[in-house]
XYZ file of C-alpha atoms in Angstrom:
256
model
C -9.013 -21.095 3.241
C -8.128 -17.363 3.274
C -10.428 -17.169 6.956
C -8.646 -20.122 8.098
C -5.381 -18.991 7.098
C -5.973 -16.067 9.093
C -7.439 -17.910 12.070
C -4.141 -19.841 12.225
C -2.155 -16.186 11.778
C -4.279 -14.962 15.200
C -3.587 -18.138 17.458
C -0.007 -18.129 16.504
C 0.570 -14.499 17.312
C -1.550 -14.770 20.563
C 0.561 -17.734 21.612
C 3.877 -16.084 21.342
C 2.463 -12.642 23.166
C 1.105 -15.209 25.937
C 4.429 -16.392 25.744
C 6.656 -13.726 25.525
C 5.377 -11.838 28.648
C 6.329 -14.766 30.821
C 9.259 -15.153 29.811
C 10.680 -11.397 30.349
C 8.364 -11.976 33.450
C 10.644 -14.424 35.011
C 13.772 -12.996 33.633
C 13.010 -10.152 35.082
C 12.153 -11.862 38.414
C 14.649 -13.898 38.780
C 17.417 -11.236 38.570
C 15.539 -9.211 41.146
C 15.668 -12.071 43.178
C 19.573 -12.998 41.929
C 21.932 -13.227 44.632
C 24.600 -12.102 43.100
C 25.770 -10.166 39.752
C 26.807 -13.453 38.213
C 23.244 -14.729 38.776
C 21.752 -11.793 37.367
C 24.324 -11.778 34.579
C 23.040 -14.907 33.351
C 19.011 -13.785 33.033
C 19.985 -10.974 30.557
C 19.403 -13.431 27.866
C 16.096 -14.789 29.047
C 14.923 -11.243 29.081
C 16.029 -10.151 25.664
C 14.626 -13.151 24.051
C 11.220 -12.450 25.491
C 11.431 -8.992 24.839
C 12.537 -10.348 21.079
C 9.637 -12.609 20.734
C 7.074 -9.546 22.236
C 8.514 -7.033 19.530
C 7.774 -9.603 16.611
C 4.543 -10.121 17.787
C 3.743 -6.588 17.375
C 5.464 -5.855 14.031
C 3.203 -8.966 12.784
C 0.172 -7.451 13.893
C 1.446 -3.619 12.428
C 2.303 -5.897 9.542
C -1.040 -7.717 8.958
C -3.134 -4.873 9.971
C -1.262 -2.455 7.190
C -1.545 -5.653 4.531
C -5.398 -5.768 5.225
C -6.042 -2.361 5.465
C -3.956 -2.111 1.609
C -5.853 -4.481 0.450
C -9.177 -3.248 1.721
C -8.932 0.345 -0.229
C -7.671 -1.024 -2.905
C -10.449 -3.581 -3.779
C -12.254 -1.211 -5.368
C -11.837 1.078 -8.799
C -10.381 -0.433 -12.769
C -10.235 1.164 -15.766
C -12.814 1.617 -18.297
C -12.220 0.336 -21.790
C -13.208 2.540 -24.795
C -14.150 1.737 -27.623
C -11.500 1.684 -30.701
C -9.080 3.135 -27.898
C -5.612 1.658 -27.296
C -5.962 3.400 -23.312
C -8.365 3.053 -20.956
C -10.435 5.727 -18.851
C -10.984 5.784 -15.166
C -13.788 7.432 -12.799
C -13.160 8.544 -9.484
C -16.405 7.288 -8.227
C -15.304 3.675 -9.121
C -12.593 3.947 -5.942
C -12.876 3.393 -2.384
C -14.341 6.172 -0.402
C -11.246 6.923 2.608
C -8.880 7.298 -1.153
C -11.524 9.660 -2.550
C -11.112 11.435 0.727
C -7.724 11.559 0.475
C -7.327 12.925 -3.026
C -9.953 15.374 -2.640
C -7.792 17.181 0.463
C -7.040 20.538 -1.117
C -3.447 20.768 0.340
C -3.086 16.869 -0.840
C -4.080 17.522 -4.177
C -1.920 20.628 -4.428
C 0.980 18.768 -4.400
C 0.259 16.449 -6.615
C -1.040 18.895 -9.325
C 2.892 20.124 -8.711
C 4.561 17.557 -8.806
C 2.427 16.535 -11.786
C 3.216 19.474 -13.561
C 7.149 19.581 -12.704
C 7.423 15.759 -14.170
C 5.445 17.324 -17.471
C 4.012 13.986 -17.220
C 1.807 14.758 -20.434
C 4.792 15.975 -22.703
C 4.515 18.446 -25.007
C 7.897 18.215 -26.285
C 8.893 16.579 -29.709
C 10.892 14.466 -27.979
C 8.272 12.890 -25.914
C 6.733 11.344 -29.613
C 3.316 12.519 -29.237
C 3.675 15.989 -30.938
C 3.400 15.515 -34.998
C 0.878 12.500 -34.311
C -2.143 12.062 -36.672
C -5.840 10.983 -34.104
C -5.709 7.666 -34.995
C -1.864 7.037 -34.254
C -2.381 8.480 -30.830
C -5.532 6.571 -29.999
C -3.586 3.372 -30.682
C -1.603 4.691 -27.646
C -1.131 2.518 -24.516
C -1.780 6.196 -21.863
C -0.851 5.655 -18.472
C -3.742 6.005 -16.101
C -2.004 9.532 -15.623
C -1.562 10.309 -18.620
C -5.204 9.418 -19.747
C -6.760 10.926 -16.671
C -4.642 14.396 -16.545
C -3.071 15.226 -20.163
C -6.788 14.897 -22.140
C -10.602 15.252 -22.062
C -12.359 12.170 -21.600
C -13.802 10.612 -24.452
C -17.087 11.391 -23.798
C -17.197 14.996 -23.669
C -16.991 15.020 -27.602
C -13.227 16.936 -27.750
C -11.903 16.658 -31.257
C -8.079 15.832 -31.145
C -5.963 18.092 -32.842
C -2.828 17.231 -31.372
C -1.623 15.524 -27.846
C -2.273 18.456 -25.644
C -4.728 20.585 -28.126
C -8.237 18.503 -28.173
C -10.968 21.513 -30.089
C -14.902 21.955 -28.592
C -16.908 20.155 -31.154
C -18.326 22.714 -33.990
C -21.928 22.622 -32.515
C -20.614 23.100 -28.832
C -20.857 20.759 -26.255
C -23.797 18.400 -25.692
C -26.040 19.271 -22.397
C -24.613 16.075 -20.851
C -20.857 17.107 -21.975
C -22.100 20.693 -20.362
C -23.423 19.025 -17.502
C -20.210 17.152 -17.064
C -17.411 19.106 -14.173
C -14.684 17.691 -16.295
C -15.340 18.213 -19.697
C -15.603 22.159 -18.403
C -12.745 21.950 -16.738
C -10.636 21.149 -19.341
C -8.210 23.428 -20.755
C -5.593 23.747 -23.832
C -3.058 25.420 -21.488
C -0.392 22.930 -20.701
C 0.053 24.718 -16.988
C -4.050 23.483 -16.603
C -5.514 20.811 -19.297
C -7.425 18.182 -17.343
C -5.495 18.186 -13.866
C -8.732 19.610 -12.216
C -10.846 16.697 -13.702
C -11.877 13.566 -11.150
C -10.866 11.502 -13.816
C -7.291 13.104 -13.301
C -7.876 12.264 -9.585
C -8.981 9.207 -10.449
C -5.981 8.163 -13.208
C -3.864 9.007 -10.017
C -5.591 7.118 -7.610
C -5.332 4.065 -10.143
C -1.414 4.536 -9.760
C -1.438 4.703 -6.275
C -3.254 1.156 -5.892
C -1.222 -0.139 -8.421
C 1.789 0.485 -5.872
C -0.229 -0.036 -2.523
C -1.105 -3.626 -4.121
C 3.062 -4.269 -5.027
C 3.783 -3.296 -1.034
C 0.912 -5.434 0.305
C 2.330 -8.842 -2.057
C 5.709 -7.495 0.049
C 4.042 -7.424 3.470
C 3.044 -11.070 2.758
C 6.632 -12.156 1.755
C 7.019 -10.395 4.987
C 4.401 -11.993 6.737
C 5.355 -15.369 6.025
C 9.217 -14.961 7.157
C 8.245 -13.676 10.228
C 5.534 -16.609 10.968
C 8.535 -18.907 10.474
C 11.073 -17.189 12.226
C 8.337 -17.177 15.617
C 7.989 -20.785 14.719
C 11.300 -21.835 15.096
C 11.853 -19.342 18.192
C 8.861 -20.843 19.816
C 9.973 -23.942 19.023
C 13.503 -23.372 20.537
C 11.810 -21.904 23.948
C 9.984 -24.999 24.051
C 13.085 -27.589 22.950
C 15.037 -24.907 26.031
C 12.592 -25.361 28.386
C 12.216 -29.469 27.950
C 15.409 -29.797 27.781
C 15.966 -27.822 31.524
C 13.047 -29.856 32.776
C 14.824 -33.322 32.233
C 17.935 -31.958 33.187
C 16.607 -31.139 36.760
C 14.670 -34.707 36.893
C 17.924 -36.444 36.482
C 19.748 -33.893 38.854
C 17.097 -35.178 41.537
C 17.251 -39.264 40.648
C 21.135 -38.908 41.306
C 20.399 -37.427 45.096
């Protein structure tokens, strides 16, 4: 369905490009050709409707190509439930490769790790309701992908949660995988640093972004579909115009 959907998406937009370059063709012709100004007067709105129907041909294609290309970096990457936790974790691994890319940009990342900081998007405050909370209260917490990505350790680097931006090394250290792992060492208790420098930060992040990129792309087909109808009914009017003119001038010639 989806292939044939699309199929029907293609011909339509190739018919109204094959379509609209004839028409300002012989709009623009035919005032070359005009006589007089009155003549040429009357193409300007032959012209402007082709040039109409050859503009909305390309914003569908810019339109379908940006809704497929959404779509196709997006398909991958989903949280990762853990066990008697009320949030979920997320791995930068599990995400398309051009969004890895993206995020991993130094300059790219710089800015986010600012603006991430500047929105204290993991709290700290008393008023944010996280302060003052026993472990068990706070892992009954539903954590934004940010917020579970950025403002902790992930679960399996063995923290031990003292408070919502204070997680203490285990007594024994960490294991050799925990060692092993770039963001369980990377974590910190300073609120200017604590996990933004982890993938899974990247990753919480990236999980926001295709949360968005997916709301846009359900847009673009709202989008999508408005257009197809408005070329509908303009190709359908050319065509109506144009039959119309046709048994106009057959009727002109029975009368001579």
């Amino acid at each position: 369905m989806a292939r044939l959907s699309h199929g029907l998406l293609g011909a339509l937009n190739l018919m109204t490009l094959l379509l609209s370059l004839p028409v300002v063709c012989a709009g623009v012709y035919f005032r070359m050709r005009a006589a007089t100004e009155c003549e040429r007067a009357l193409q300007l709105p032959v012209i402007a409707f082709g040039c109409a129907l050859l503009l909305m041909f390309l914003l569908v294609v810019a339109v379908f190509a940006l809704t497929v290309f959404t779509f196709v970096v997006t398909n991958r990457g989903a949280g990762g439930a853990v066990s008697g936790r009320g949030y979920q974790e997320y791995r930068l691994g599990d995400y398309s490769g051009w969004l890895q890319a993206r995020i991993a940009e130094p300059e790219t990342w710089r800015r986010v790790e600012s603006c991430l900081s500047e929105a204290r998007v993991c709290g700290g405050r008393p008023s944010d309701g996280a302060v003052g909370q026993d472990a068990t209260e706070f892992y009954k917490r539903h954590l934004s992908p940010i917020q579970s990505g950025c403002c902790k350790p992930p679960t399996r680097c063995g923290f031990r949660y003292v408070n919502a931006t204070f997680w203490a090394a285990p007594g024994s250290g960490l294991s050799a995988a925990a060692a092993g792992d770039a963001d369980c060492r990377a974590w910190s208790n300073d609120m200017q640093v604590l996990c933004f420098e982890c993938d899974a930060c990247k990753a919480g992040v990236l999980e926001t972004v295709k949360t968005k990129w997916k709301a846009v792309a359900t847009v673009n087909i709202a989008l999508l579909v408005l257009l197809v109808v408005v070329y509908t009914l303009g190709c359908c009017a050319l065509r109506s115009n144009g039959g119309s003119r046709y048994f106009k001038d057959d009727g002109d010639a029975d009368k001579i």
